[in-house]
Amino acid sequence: MTVTKDMLIGELLQLDSGVAPVLMAAGMHCVGCPASQAESLEEAAFVHGINPDALIGAVNEYFAAKEA
């Protein structure tokens, strides 16, 4: 699975709730907030001052490790 920056946080968490710690480690402590569920990863990264490419990379590393 390849995650893109236009994927919604809610969509991603539905696919695999184990990604929540990855998001929280990056500084996104609001993954449980109802408003965050409709935000794209890029939008959420911008709001939290996180480099979206680094965030996408970390999430994709998580999924790559699960598939290995």
Short mmCIF file of N, CA, C and O in Angstrom, two decimals:
data_model
loop_
_atom_site.label_atom_id
_atom_site.label_comp_id
_atom_site.label_asym_id
_atom_site.label_seq_id
_atom_site.Cartn_x
_atom_site.Cartn_y
_atom_site.Cartn_z
N MET A 1 0.85 -1.18 0.00
CA MET A 1 0.00 0.00 0.00
C MET A 1 0.89 1.24 0.00
O MET A 1 1.87 1.31 0.73
N THR A 2 0.52 2.20 -0.81
CA THR A 2 1.24 3.46 -0.84
C THR A 2 0.29 4.57 -0.42
O THR A 2 -0.78 4.74 -0.99
N VAL A 3 0.71 5.31 0.59
CA VAL A 3 -0.08 6.42 1.11
C VAL A 3 0.33 7.69 0.39
O VAL A 3 1.51 7.93 0.14
N THR A 4 -0.67 8.52 0.06
CA THR A 4 -0.41 9.80 -0.59
C THR A 4 -0.89 10.93 0.31
O THR A 4 -1.68 10.70 1.22
N LYS A 5 -0.42 12.14 0.04
CA LYS A 5 -0.77 13.25 0.92
C LYS A 5 -2.21 13.71 0.79
O LYS A 5 -2.70 14.45 1.63
N ASP A 6 -2.93 13.22 -0.21
CA ASP A 6 -4.34 13.60 -0.32
C ASP A 6 -5.27 12.62 0.40
O ASP A 6 -6.48 12.83 0.45
N MET A 7 -4.72 11.56 0.99
CA MET A 7 -5.55 10.61 1.74
C MET A 7 -6.04 11.27 3.02
O MET A 7 -5.32 12.04 3.66
N LEU A 8 -7.27 10.97 3.38
CA LEU A 8 -7.85 11.52 4.60
C LEU A 8 -7.37 10.73 5.81
O LEU A 8 -7.19 9.51 5.74
N ILE A 9 -7.18 11.43 6.92
CA ILE A 9 -6.74 10.77 8.14
C ILE A 9 -7.75 9.71 8.55
O ILE A 9 -7.36 8.59 8.92
N GLY A 10 -9.02 10.01 8.48
CA GLY A 10 -10.05 9.03 8.83
C GLY A 10 -9.97 7.79 7.97
O GLY A 10 -10.09 6.66 8.46
N GLU A 11 -9.74 7.97 6.68
CA GLU A 11 -9.62 6.85 5.74
C GLU A 11 -8.41 5.98 6.12
O GLU A 11 -8.49 4.76 6.15
N LEU A 12 -7.32 6.64 6.41
CA LEU A 12 -6.10 5.93 6.77
C LEU A 12 -6.26 5.13 8.06
O LEU A 12 -5.86 3.97 8.14
N LEU A 13 -6.91 5.74 9.05
CA LEU A 13 -7.13 5.05 10.32
C LEU A 13 -8.10 3.88 10.18
O LEU A 13 -7.99 2.89 10.90
N GLN A 14 -9.05 3.98 9.25
CA GLN A 14 -9.96 2.87 9.00
C GLN A 14 -9.22 1.70 8.35
O GLN A 14 -9.51 0.55 8.64
N LEU A 15 -8.26 2.02 7.50
CA LEU A 15 -7.49 0.96 6.85
C LEU A 15 -6.61 0.23 7.85
O LEU A 15 -6.46 -0.98 7.78
N ASP A 16 -6.02 1.00 8.79
CA ASP A 16 -5.13 0.40 9.78
C ASP A 16 -4.97 1.36 10.95
O ASP A 16 -4.28 2.37 10.85
N SER A 17 -5.62 1.04 12.05
CA SER A 17 -5.55 1.91 13.22
C SER A 17 -4.16 1.94 13.85
O SER A 17 -3.85 2.83 14.62
N GLY A 18 -3.31 0.99 13.47
CA GLY A 18 -1.94 0.97 13.97
C GLY A 18 -1.10 2.13 13.47
O GLY A 18 0.01 2.35 13.98
N VAL A 19 -1.60 2.87 12.50
CA VAL A 19 -0.86 4.02 12.00
C VAL A 19 -0.98 5.23 12.95
O VAL A 19 -0.19 6.16 12.87
N ALA A 20 -1.91 5.18 13.88
CA ALA A 20 -2.11 6.29 14.82
C ALA A 20 -0.83 6.62 15.59
O ALA A 20 -0.48 7.81 15.69
N PRO A 21 -0.10 5.65 16.14
CA PRO A 21 1.13 6.00 16.84
C PRO A 21 2.18 6.67 15.94
O PRO A 21 2.95 7.51 16.41
N VAL A 22 2.19 6.31 14.66
CA VAL A 22 3.12 6.94 13.72
C VAL A 22 2.76 8.41 13.57
O VAL A 22 3.64 9.29 13.61
N LEU A 23 1.47 8.69 13.41
CA LEU A 23 1.02 10.08 13.28
C LEU A 23 1.29 10.86 14.56
O LEU A 23 1.75 12.01 14.52
N MET A 24 1.02 10.25 15.69
CA MET A 24 1.23 10.93 16.97
C MET A 24 2.71 11.19 17.22
O MET A 24 3.08 12.26 17.72
N ALA A 25 3.57 10.26 16.84
CA ALA A 25 5.02 10.45 17.00
C ALA A 25 5.53 11.61 16.15
O ALA A 25 6.50 12.27 16.51
N ALA A 26 4.83 11.87 15.05
CA ALA A 26 5.21 12.98 14.18
C ALA A 26 4.71 14.33 14.70
O ALA A 26 5.05 15.37 14.17
N GLY A 27 3.88 14.28 15.76
CA GLY A 27 3.37 15.53 16.34
C GLY A 27 1.89 15.77 16.11
O GLY A 27 1.38 16.83 16.44
N MET A 28 1.21 14.80 15.55
CA MET A 28 -0.23 14.94 15.29
C MET A 28 -1.00 14.25 16.41
O MET A 28 -1.45 13.12 16.26
N HIS A 29 -1.13 14.92 17.52
CA HIS A 29 -1.78 14.34 18.69
C HIS A 29 -3.30 14.42 18.64
O HIS A 29 -3.97 14.02 19.57
N CYS A 30 -3.83 14.88 17.54
CA CYS A 30 -5.28 15.06 17.43
C CYS A 30 -5.92 13.99 16.54
O CYS A 30 -7.02 14.21 16.03
N VAL A 31 -5.28 12.85 16.36
CA VAL A 31 -5.83 11.84 15.44
C VAL A 31 -7.21 11.36 15.86
O VAL A 31 -7.96 10.86 15.03
N GLY A 32 -7.57 11.50 17.13
CA GLY A 32 -8.89 11.09 17.58
C GLY A 32 -9.93 12.19 17.48
O GLY A 32 -11.12 11.94 17.67
N CYS A 33 -9.52 13.38 17.14
CA CYS A 33 -10.43 14.52 17.03
C CYS A 33 -11.35 14.33 15.82
O CYS A 33 -10.87 14.01 14.73
N PRO A 34 -12.65 14.52 15.98
CA PRO A 34 -13.56 14.34 14.85
C PRO A 34 -13.21 15.21 13.63
O PRO A 34 -13.35 14.77 12.50
N ALA A 35 -12.73 16.41 13.86
CA ALA A 35 -12.39 17.29 12.74
C ALA A 35 -11.22 16.75 11.93
O ALA A 35 -11.16 16.92 10.71
N SER A 36 -10.29 16.07 12.59
CA SER A 36 -9.12 15.57 11.88
C SER A 36 -9.47 14.44 10.91
O SER A 36 -8.74 14.21 9.95
N GLN A 37 -10.57 13.77 11.14
CA GLN A 37 -10.95 12.64 10.30
C GLN A 37 -11.19 13.04 8.85
O GLN A 37 -11.02 12.24 7.94
N ALA A 38 -11.58 14.29 8.62
CA ALA A 38 -11.88 14.76 7.27
C ALA A 38 -10.73 15.56 6.66
O ALA A 38 -10.87 16.10 5.57
N GLU A 39 -9.61 15.63 7.37
CA GLU A 39 -8.45 16.36 6.85
C GLU A 39 -7.56 15.40 6.06
O GLU A 39 -7.39 14.25 6.44
N SER A 40 -6.96 15.93 5.01
CA SER A 40 -5.97 15.13 4.30
C SER A 40 -4.69 15.15 5.12
O SER A 40 -4.49 16.02 5.98
N LEU A 41 -3.81 14.22 4.83
CA LEU A 41 -2.52 14.20 5.54
C LEU A 41 -1.76 15.49 5.28
O LEU A 41 -1.12 16.03 6.18
N GLU A 42 -1.84 16.01 4.07
CA GLU A 42 -1.14 17.25 3.74
C GLU A 42 -1.71 18.42 4.53
O GLU A 42 -0.96 19.23 5.08
N GLU A 43 -3.04 18.52 4.61
CA GLU A 43 -3.67 19.61 5.37
C GLU A 43 -3.30 19.54 6.84
O GLU A 43 -2.95 20.55 7.46
N ALA A 44 -3.36 18.35 7.40
CA ALA A 44 -3.04 18.17 8.82
C ALA A 44 -1.58 18.48 9.09
O ALA A 44 -1.25 19.11 10.11
N ALA A 45 -0.70 18.07 8.19
CA ALA A 45 0.73 18.37 8.36
C ALA A 45 0.94 19.88 8.37
O ALA A 45 1.68 20.41 9.20
N PHE A 46 0.29 20.58 7.45
CA PHE A 46 0.42 22.03 7.37
C PHE A 46 -0.04 22.69 8.66
O PHE A 46 0.65 23.56 9.21
N VAL A 47 -1.18 22.28 9.19
CA VAL A 47 -1.74 22.86 10.41
C VAL A 47 -0.80 22.65 11.59
O VAL A 47 -0.68 23.51 12.46
N HIS A 48 -0.10 21.50 11.61
CA HIS A 48 0.77 21.18 12.73
C HIS A 48 2.23 21.56 12.49
O HIS A 48 3.10 21.24 13.31
N GLY A 49 2.51 22.21 11.37
CA GLY A 49 3.88 22.64 11.08
C GLY A 49 4.82 21.47 10.81
O GLY A 49 6.01 21.54 11.13
N ILE A 50 4.28 20.41 10.22
CA ILE A 50 5.06 19.21 9.93
C ILE A 50 5.31 19.15 8.42
O ILE A 50 4.43 19.46 7.63
N ASN A 51 6.50 18.74 8.04
CA ASN A 51 6.82 18.56 6.63
C ASN A 51 5.95 17.43 6.09
O ASN A 51 6.08 16.28 6.54
N PRO A 52 5.05 17.69 5.14
CA PRO A 52 4.15 16.64 4.66
C PRO A 52 4.89 15.47 4.01
O PRO A 52 4.48 14.33 4.17
N ASP A 53 5.99 15.75 3.33
CA ASP A 53 6.73 14.67 2.68
C ASP A 53 7.37 13.74 3.72
O ASP A 53 7.39 12.52 3.54
N ALA A 54 7.86 14.31 4.80
CA ALA A 54 8.44 13.50 5.88
C ALA A 54 7.35 12.65 6.54
O ALA A 54 7.57 11.48 6.86
N LEU A 55 6.17 13.24 6.73
CA LEU A 55 5.06 12.52 7.33
C LEU A 55 4.62 11.36 6.44
O LEU A 55 4.47 10.22 6.92
N ILE A 56 4.47 11.61 5.16
CA ILE A 56 4.07 10.56 4.22
C ILE A 56 5.13 9.46 4.20
O ILE A 56 4.81 8.27 4.17
N GLY A 57 6.39 9.87 4.24
CA GLY A 57 7.47 8.89 4.27
C GLY A 57 7.39 7.99 5.48
O GLY A 57 7.56 6.77 5.37
N ALA A 58 7.12 8.56 6.66
CA ALA A 58 7.02 7.77 7.89
C ALA A 58 5.85 6.80 7.82
O ALA A 58 5.97 5.64 8.23
N VAL A 59 4.73 7.26 7.30
CA VAL A 59 3.55 6.39 7.20
C VAL A 59 3.81 5.26 6.20
O VAL A 59 3.48 4.11 6.46
N ASN A 60 4.44 5.59 5.08
CA ASN A 60 4.74 4.56 4.09
C ASN A 60 5.77 3.56 4.63
O ASN A 60 5.70 2.37 4.31
N GLU A 61 6.72 4.02 5.44
CA GLU A 61 7.67 3.11 6.07
C GLU A 61 6.95 2.14 7.00
O GLU A 61 7.28 0.95 7.04
N TYR A 62 5.96 2.65 7.73
CA TYR A 62 5.16 1.79 8.61
C TYR A 62 4.49 0.67 7.80
O TYR A 62 4.57 -0.50 8.17
N PHE A 63 3.85 1.05 6.71
CA PHE A 63 3.15 0.04 5.90
C PHE A 63 4.13 -0.91 5.22
O PHE A 63 3.86 -2.11 5.12
N ALA A 64 5.28 -0.41 4.78
CA ALA A 64 6.28 -1.27 4.16
C ALA A 64 6.81 -2.30 5.16
O ALA A 64 6.99 -3.48 4.81
N ALA A 65 7.01 -1.88 6.40
CA ALA A 65 7.48 -2.81 7.44
C ALA A 65 6.43 -3.88 7.74
O ALA A 65 6.78 -5.04 7.98
N LYS A 66 5.16 -3.51 7.69
CA LYS A 66 4.09 -4.48 7.94
C LYS A 66 4.02 -5.52 6.82
O LYS A 66 3.68 -6.67 7.06
N GLU A 67 4.31 -5.08 5.60
CA GLU A 67 4.21 -5.96 4.45
C GLU A 67 5.43 -6.86 4.30
O GLU A 67 5.38 -7.85 3.59
N ALA A 68 6.52 -6.49 4.97
CA ALA A 68 7.78 -7.26 4.83
C ALA A 68 7.72 -8.59 5.57
O ALA A 68 6.92 -8.89 6.35
#
